[in-house]
Amino acid sequence: MALKRHGLVRRRRAVGLTQEGLAEALRVERSTVARWESGKVAPQPWIRPRLAKVLQVGTDELSELLAVSSFDEQPIAERTEYAMRHPSRVDLSTVAELRDGMTALGERYDRVPSATLLARAGEHASKVAFLAGEAPPGRVQREMRILQADAATFMGQLVWDASQRKDHATARLYYAQSVDVARHLGDPNAEGHALLRTCYVALYGASAYREGLDLALQAARTARRTSHVLTGLALLHAAEAYAYLGEASECERTLAGAERHLGQAHGADVSHDLFSPTHFGRLAGSCYLSLGDYRKAEQLLAQTAAELHDRRKSRAIVLGNLTLARLREGDLDAALAAFNDAVSELHGTRGGGGMNIVFRAAREMRPWRNEPVVQDAQDRLMALMEAT
């Protein structure tokens, strides 16, 4: 059974803090707070006085909060249940509890098939939308509306991935809801994130490259004054749109701009939870693949695949692109190694992006279809389909 610090979780929520809020107050990463609460590590002695002060407890009570318990059940969402019965009494503790619930769903996104999360995420998003409409004016209502925008964006992401990137209309509808709420609040980061997600649908689903480019550049303009992370990510996808369009010089210029912004990313960036050190290699490798520079693409993608461990759906995409780069260089053995790794990742996650690229790679193996090793790889792909 997993060990968790449920007392620490409950106290953080009681003072109205999300994991991000507590991390900001202590000047640590959100992932650090998550590890404390999961029981994987304990706060270092030097930070405990500050932690006690932020949580408004004494040292003895903090010691009790840091005790781990050996049961797997999530703490009862007491504030949310109370708020659903008395909607006008939504408070910051309720917001924190709801935010944590969505964070927990988001952390599972890269580990399990999206279809398994849809029902719970949809129920969560419905609660958020209902309570956002009933929250008292002021800070509580604003925080609930921001959460509503984030929940809509996450639902769009889930629906699109669960549909193997085919249900563009529903995903766009959720993203449009998020954009509307964000614009009403004047929140450029929530708006920029939803625009960027809409860009993904255009680029990787509808193959509408000009539309995707326009959306990526719009997302970058929206977030440029508030988030280096979000601006850098938007520029990376704009670069990929230029690559799809065959505009190499614009692609490389935009990649350089993305690299500058991501190089300035820091822990206090409001969109830092979207950041991964592997983003640049992942997208740049895809760009050079589209531009026909297979050697450069192979180098970037191979390095990224070796470094990418915590985002399995993204890793499957990288491995699929790496397979394509190696096939187009004529290196069948290396391509098959990447292909088989990609299929292994997909057995656990069924990620829509990875599935699409792996099937593209399988089609490009047709010249070698009589090779036994290729037939074995194709059989593994069919087994994946039968299990889906």
Coordinates of C-alpha atoms in Angstrom, one line a residue:
M1 CA 0.0 0.0 0.0
A2 CA 1.1 3.5 -0.7
L3 CA 2.2 5.8 2.1
K4 CA 0.8 9.3 2.0
R5 CA 0.8 12.4 4.2
H6 CA -3.0 13.0 4.2
G7 CA -2.7 15.3 7.2
L8 CA -0.4 17.6 5.3
V9 CA -2.8 17.6 2.3
R10 CA -5.8 18.5 4.5
R11 CA -3.9 21.3 6.3
R12 CA -2.7 22.9 3.1
R13 CA -6.3 22.9 1.8
A14 CA -7.6 24.3 5.1
V15 CA -5.4 27.4 4.7
G16 CA -6.7 27.8 1.1
L17 CA -3.5 26.8 -0.8
T18 CA -3.0 24.6 -3.9
Q19 CA 0.2 22.7 -4.3
E20 CA 1.4 25.5 -6.6
G21 CA 0.5 28.1 -3.9
L22 CA 2.4 26.4 -1.2
A23 CA 5.4 25.9 -3.5
E24 CA 5.4 29.6 -4.3
A25 CA 5.2 30.6 -0.7
L26 CA 8.2 28.4 0.2
R27 CA 10.1 29.1 -3.1
V28 CA 10.3 25.5 -4.1
E29 CA 9.0 23.5 -7.1
R30 CA 5.4 22.2 -7.1
S31 CA 6.9 18.7 -7.7
T32 CA 8.7 19.1 -4.4
V33 CA 5.4 19.7 -2.5
A34 CA 3.8 16.7 -4.4
R35 CA 6.7 14.4 -3.3
W36 CA 6.2 15.6 0.3
E37 CA 2.5 14.8 0.2
S38 CA 3.0 11.5 -1.5
G39 CA 5.3 10.3 1.2
K40 CA 8.2 9.8 -1.1
V41 CA 10.5 12.3 0.7
A42 CA 10.2 14.4 3.8
P43 CA 10.7 18.2 4.0
Q44 CA 14.3 19.0 4.9
P45 CA 14.8 20.3 8.5
W46 CA 15.9 23.8 7.3
I47 CA 12.5 24.4 5.6
R48 CA 10.2 23.1 8.3
P49 CA 10.0 26.4 10.3
R50 CA 8.9 28.2 7.1
L51 CA 6.4 25.4 6.3
A52 CA 4.9 25.5 9.8
K53 CA 4.5 29.3 9.4
V54 CA 2.8 29.1 6.0
L55 CA 0.5 26.3 7.3
Q56 CA -0.2 28.3 10.5
V57 CA 0.8 25.4 12.8
G58 CA 3.3 24.8 15.6
T59 CA 6.3 22.5 15.3
D60 CA 4.6 19.7 17.2
E61 CA 1.5 19.9 15.0
L62 CA 3.7 20.0 11.9
S63 CA 5.4 16.8 13.0
E64 CA 2.0 15.1 13.2
L65 CA 1.1 16.4 9.7
L66 CA 4.3 14.9 8.3
A67 CA 3.4 11.4 9.6
V68 CA 2.5 9.0 6.8
S69 CA -0.5 6.7 6.7
S70 CA -0.6 3.4 4.9
F71 CA -3.9 3.5 3.1
D72 CA -4.6 4.2 -0.5
E73 CA -8.0 6.0 -0.3
Q74 CA -8.0 9.7 -1.2
P75 CA -9.0 12.0 1.6
I76 CA -12.7 12.7 1.5
A77 CA -13.4 15.9 -0.5
E78 CA -15.2 17.4 2.5
R79 CA -15.2 21.0 1.3
T80 CA -16.4 20.1 -2.2
E81 CA -19.3 18.0 -0.8
Y82 CA -20.3 20.8 1.5
A83 CA -20.1 23.3 -1.3
M84 CA -22.3 21.2 -3.6
R85 CA -25.0 21.2 -0.9
H86 CA -24.5 25.0 -0.1
P87 CA -23.1 26.5 -3.4
S88 CA -23.1 30.1 -2.2
R89 CA -20.5 29.1 0.5
V90 CA -17.8 28.1 -1.8
D91 CA -14.5 29.3 -0.3
L92 CA -10.7 29.2 -1.1
S93 CA -10.4 25.8 0.7
T94 CA -13.0 24.4 -1.8
V95 CA -11.0 25.9 -4.7
A96 CA -7.8 24.3 -3.4
E97 CA -9.5 20.9 -3.0
L98 CA -10.9 21.1 -6.6
R99 CA -7.6 22.2 -8.0
D100 CA -5.9 19.3 -6.3
G101 CA -8.5 16.9 -7.8
M102 CA -7.7 18.2 -11.3
T103 CA -4.0 18.0 -10.7
A104 CA -4.3 14.4 -9.6
L105 CA -6.2 13.6 -12.9
G106 CA -3.6 15.5 -14.9
E107 CA -0.8 13.5 -13.3
R108 CA -2.4 10.3 -14.5
Y109 CA -2.8 11.5 -18.1
D110 CA 0.6 10.3 -19.2
R111 CA 0.3 7.0 -17.5
V112 CA -3.1 5.6 -18.5
P113 CA -5.5 5.6 -21.5
S114 CA -7.4 8.9 -21.6
A115 CA -10.7 7.0 -22.0
T116 CA -10.3 5.7 -18.5
L117 CA -10.2 9.3 -17.1
L118 CA -13.1 10.8 -19.1
A119 CA -16.0 10.0 -16.7
R120 CA -14.2 11.2 -13.6
A121 CA -12.8 14.3 -15.3
G122 CA -16.2 15.1 -16.8
E123 CA -17.9 14.9 -13.4
H124 CA -15.1 17.0 -11.9
A125 CA -15.5 19.7 -14.6
S126 CA -19.2 19.8 -14.2
K127 CA -18.8 20.4 -10.4
V128 CA -16.3 23.2 -11.1
A129 CA -18.6 24.9 -13.7
F130 CA -21.6 24.7 -11.3
L131 CA -19.7 26.1 -8.3
A132 CA -18.1 28.8 -10.4
G133 CA -21.5 30.1 -11.3
E134 CA -22.5 30.2 -7.6
A135 CA -19.3 31.4 -6.0
P136 CA -19.4 34.8 -4.2
P137 CA -18.0 37.8 -6.0
G138 CA -14.3 38.6 -5.6
R139 CA -11.3 36.5 -5.3
V140 CA -13.2 33.2 -4.7
Q141 CA -15.2 33.7 -7.9
R142 CA -12.1 34.6 -9.9
E143 CA -10.2 31.5 -8.7
M144 CA -13.2 29.3 -9.5
R145 CA -13.4 30.8 -13.0
I146 CA -9.7 30.2 -13.6
L147 CA -10.2 26.6 -12.5
Q148 CA -13.2 26.4 -14.8
A149 CA -11.1 27.5 -17.8
D150 CA -8.3 25.0 -16.9
A151 CA -10.9 22.2 -16.5
A152 CA -12.4 22.9 -19.9
T153 CA -8.9 22.8 -21.5
F154 CA -8.1 19.5 -19.8
M155 CA -11.4 18.0 -21.0
G156 CA -10.6 19.0 -24.6
Q157 CA -7.2 17.4 -24.3
L158 CA -8.7 14.1 -22.9
V159 CA -11.5 13.9 -25.5
W160 CA -9.2 14.4 -28.4
D161 CA -6.6 11.9 -27.2
A162 CA -9.3 9.3 -26.3
S163 CA -10.7 9.6 -29.8
Q164 CA -7.2 8.9 -31.3
R165 CA -7.2 12.6 -32.4
K166 CA -10.3 12.3 -34.5
D167 CA -13.0 14.2 -32.5
H168 CA -11.9 17.7 -33.4
A169 CA -15.3 19.3 -32.9
T170 CA -15.7 18.4 -29.3
A171 CA -12.1 19.3 -28.4
R172 CA -12.5 22.7 -30.1
L173 CA -15.8 23.3 -28.2
Y174 CA -14.1 22.7 -24.9
Y175 CA -11.1 24.9 -25.9
A176 CA -13.5 27.7 -27.0
Q177 CA -15.2 27.6 -23.6
S178 CA -11.8 28.0 -21.9
V179 CA -10.9 30.9 -24.2
D180 CA -14.2 32.7 -23.4
V181 CA -13.8 32.3 -19.7
A182 CA -10.1 33.4 -19.8
R183 CA -10.9 36.5 -21.9
H184 CA -13.7 37.4 -19.5
L185 CA -11.2 37.3 -16.6
G186 CA -8.4 38.9 -18.6
D187 CA -6.2 35.9 -17.9
P188 CA -3.6 35.7 -20.8
N189 CA -2.1 32.4 -19.6
A190 CA -5.4 30.4 -19.5
E191 CA -6.3 32.0 -22.9
G192 CA -2.9 31.3 -24.4
H193 CA -3.0 27.6 -23.2
A194 CA -6.4 27.0 -24.7
L195 CA -5.4 28.7 -28.0
L196 CA -2.3 26.5 -28.1
R197 CA -4.3 23.3 -27.5
T198 CA -6.6 24.4 -30.4
C199 CA -3.5 24.8 -32.5
Y200 CA -2.7 21.1 -31.8
V201 CA -6.1 20.1 -33.3
A202 CA -5.4 22.1 -36.4
L203 CA -1.8 20.9 -36.9
Y204 CA -2.0 17.3 -35.8
G205 CA -5.6 16.4 -36.4
A206 CA -7.0 18.4 -39.3
S207 CA -3.7 19.0 -41.1
A208 CA -4.7 22.7 -41.4
Y209 CA -1.2 24.0 -41.2
R210 CA -1.9 27.7 -41.9
E211 CA -4.6 27.8 -39.3
G212 CA -2.4 26.0 -36.8
L213 CA 0.4 28.5 -37.5
D214 CA -2.0 31.4 -36.9
L215 CA -3.2 29.9 -33.6
A216 CA 0.3 29.2 -32.4
L217 CA 1.4 32.7 -33.1
Q218 CA -1.7 34.1 -31.5
A219 CA -1.0 32.0 -28.4
A220 CA 2.6 33.3 -28.3
R221 CA 1.4 36.9 -28.6
T222 CA -1.2 36.4 -25.8
A223 CA 1.3 35.0 -23.3
R224 CA 4.5 36.9 -24.3
R225 CA 4.3 39.4 -21.4
T226 CA 3.4 36.9 -18.7
S227 CA 5.0 33.5 -19.4
H228 CA 8.2 32.5 -21.1
V229 CA 7.2 28.9 -20.9
L230 CA 3.9 29.3 -22.7
T231 CA 5.4 31.7 -25.2
G232 CA 8.3 29.3 -25.9
L233 CA 5.9 26.3 -26.3
A234 CA 3.7 28.2 -28.7
L235 CA 6.7 29.2 -30.8
L236 CA 7.9 25.6 -30.9
H237 CA 4.6 24.6 -32.5
A238 CA 4.7 27.6 -34.8
A239 CA 8.1 26.3 -35.9
E240 CA 6.6 22.9 -36.6
A241 CA 3.8 24.5 -38.7
Y242 CA 6.5 26.3 -40.8
A243 CA 8.2 23.0 -41.2
Y244 CA 5.0 21.3 -42.4
L245 CA 4.7 24.2 -44.9
G246 CA 8.2 23.7 -46.1
E247 CA 9.4 27.1 -44.9
A248 CA 12.8 26.2 -43.5
S249 CA 14.2 29.6 -42.8
E250 CA 11.0 30.7 -40.9
C251 CA 11.1 27.4 -39.0
E252 CA 14.7 27.8 -37.8
R253 CA 14.1 31.5 -36.9
T254 CA 11.1 30.5 -34.8
L255 CA 12.9 27.6 -33.2
A256 CA 15.6 30.1 -32.1
G257 CA 13.0 32.4 -30.6
A258 CA 11.4 29.4 -28.8
E259 CA 14.8 28.4 -27.4
R260 CA 15.4 31.9 -26.0
H261 CA 12.1 32.0 -24.2
L262 CA 12.4 28.5 -22.8
G263 CA 15.9 29.4 -21.7
Q264 CA 14.4 32.1 -19.5
A265 CA 11.9 29.7 -17.8
H266 CA 12.0 29.7 -14.0
G267 CA 10.0 28.2 -11.2
A268 CA 7.8 31.2 -10.6
D269 CA 6.5 31.2 -14.2
V270 CA 2.7 30.8 -14.0
S271 CA 2.8 28.1 -16.6
H272 CA 5.9 26.3 -15.3
D273 CA 3.9 23.1 -14.8
L274 CA 3.7 22.8 -18.6
F275 CA 7.5 22.9 -19.0
S276 CA 9.8 20.0 -19.7
P277 CA 13.5 20.2 -20.6
T278 CA 12.8 17.8 -23.4
H279 CA 10.3 20.0 -25.2
F280 CA 12.8 21.7 -27.5
G281 CA 14.5 18.4 -28.7
R282 CA 11.1 16.8 -29.2
L283 CA 9.7 19.6 -31.4
A284 CA 12.9 20.5 -33.1
G285 CA 13.5 16.9 -34.1
S286 CA 10.0 16.7 -35.5
C287 CA 10.7 20.0 -37.5
Y288 CA 13.8 18.6 -39.1
L289 CA 12.0 15.3 -39.9
S290 CA 9.4 17.3 -41.8
L291 CA 12.1 19.4 -43.6
G292 CA 13.9 16.2 -44.7
D293 CA 17.1 16.6 -42.6
Y294 CA 16.8 13.1 -41.3
R295 CA 20.3 12.9 -39.7
K296 CA 19.7 16.0 -37.6
A297 CA 16.2 14.8 -36.7
E298 CA 17.6 11.4 -35.6
Q299 CA 20.2 13.0 -33.4
L300 CA 17.7 15.3 -31.6
L301 CA 15.0 12.6 -31.3
A302 CA 17.3 9.9 -30.0
Q303 CA 18.7 12.2 -27.3
T304 CA 15.2 13.3 -26.3
A305 CA 13.9 9.7 -26.2
A306 CA 16.8 8.8 -23.8
E307 CA 16.0 11.7 -21.5
L308 CA 12.2 11.5 -21.6
H309 CA 10.9 9.1 -18.9
D310 CA 8.0 10.9 -17.1
R311 CA 5.7 11.6 -20.1
R312 CA 5.0 8.3 -21.7
K313 CA 2.5 9.5 -24.3
S314 CA 5.0 12.1 -25.4
R315 CA 7.8 9.5 -25.5
A316 CA 5.7 7.3 -27.8
I317 CA 5.4 10.3 -30.2
V318 CA 9.2 10.9 -30.1
L319 CA 9.9 7.2 -30.7
G320 CA 7.5 7.1 -33.6
N321 CA 9.2 10.1 -35.2
L322 CA 12.6 8.5 -34.5
T323 CA 11.4 5.4 -36.3
L324 CA 10.5 7.5 -39.3
A325 CA 13.8 9.4 -39.3
R326 CA 15.8 6.1 -39.2
L327 CA 13.6 4.5 -41.9
R328 CA 14.2 7.4 -44.2
E329 CA 17.9 7.2 -43.6
G330 CA 17.7 3.5 -44.6
D331 CA 18.6 2.1 -41.1
L332 CA 16.0 -0.6 -40.7
D333 CA 17.5 -2.3 -37.6
A334 CA 17.7 1.0 -35.6
A335 CA 14.2 2.0 -36.8
L336 CA 12.8 -1.3 -35.6
A337 CA 14.3 -0.8 -32.1
A338 CA 12.6 2.6 -31.8
F339 CA 9.3 1.2 -33.3
N340 CA 9.2 -1.7 -30.7
D341 CA 9.9 0.8 -27.9
A342 CA 7.1 3.0 -29.1
V343 CA 4.6 0.1 -29.2
S344 CA 5.6 -0.9 -25.7
E345 CA 4.8 2.6 -24.4
L346 CA 1.5 2.6 -26.2
H347 CA 0.4 -0.7 -24.6
G348 CA 0.0 1.2 -21.4
T349 CA -1.3 4.6 -22.5
R350 CA -3.0 4.3 -26.0
G351 CA -1.9 7.9 -26.7
G352 CA -3.6 9.2 -29.8
G353 CA -0.6 11.0 -31.1
G354 CA 1.8 8.1 -30.7
M355 CA -0.7 5.7 -32.3
N356 CA -1.1 7.8 -35.4
I357 CA 2.7 8.1 -35.9
V358 CA 3.4 4.5 -35.2
F359 CA 0.9 3.5 -37.9
R360 CA 2.5 5.9 -40.3
A361 CA 5.9 4.3 -39.5
A362 CA 4.3 0.8 -40.1
R363 CA 3.2 1.9 -43.6
E364 CA 6.7 3.1 -44.4
M365 CA 8.0 -0.4 -43.6
R366 CA 6.2 -1.9 -46.5
P367 CA 9.3 -2.2 -48.7
W368 CA 10.7 -4.6 -46.0
R369 CA 7.4 -6.4 -45.3
N370 CA 8.9 -9.8 -46.2
E371 CA 11.6 -9.5 -43.6
P372 CA 10.8 -11.7 -40.5
V373 CA 11.8 -8.9 -38.1
V374 CA 9.4 -6.5 -39.8
Q375 CA 6.6 -9.1 -39.6
D376 CA 7.3 -9.6 -35.9
A377 CA 7.0 -5.8 -35.4
Q378 CA 3.8 -5.7 -37.4
D379 CA 2.4 -8.5 -35.2
R380 CA 3.2 -6.5 -32.1
L381 CA 1.3 -3.6 -33.5
M382 CA -1.7 -5.8 -34.3
A383 CA -1.7 -7.2 -30.8
L384 CA -1.8 -3.6 -29.6
M385 CA -4.8 -2.9 -31.8
E386 CA -6.6 -6.0 -30.5
A387 CA -6.1 -4.9 -26.9
T388 CA -7.4 -1.4 -27.6

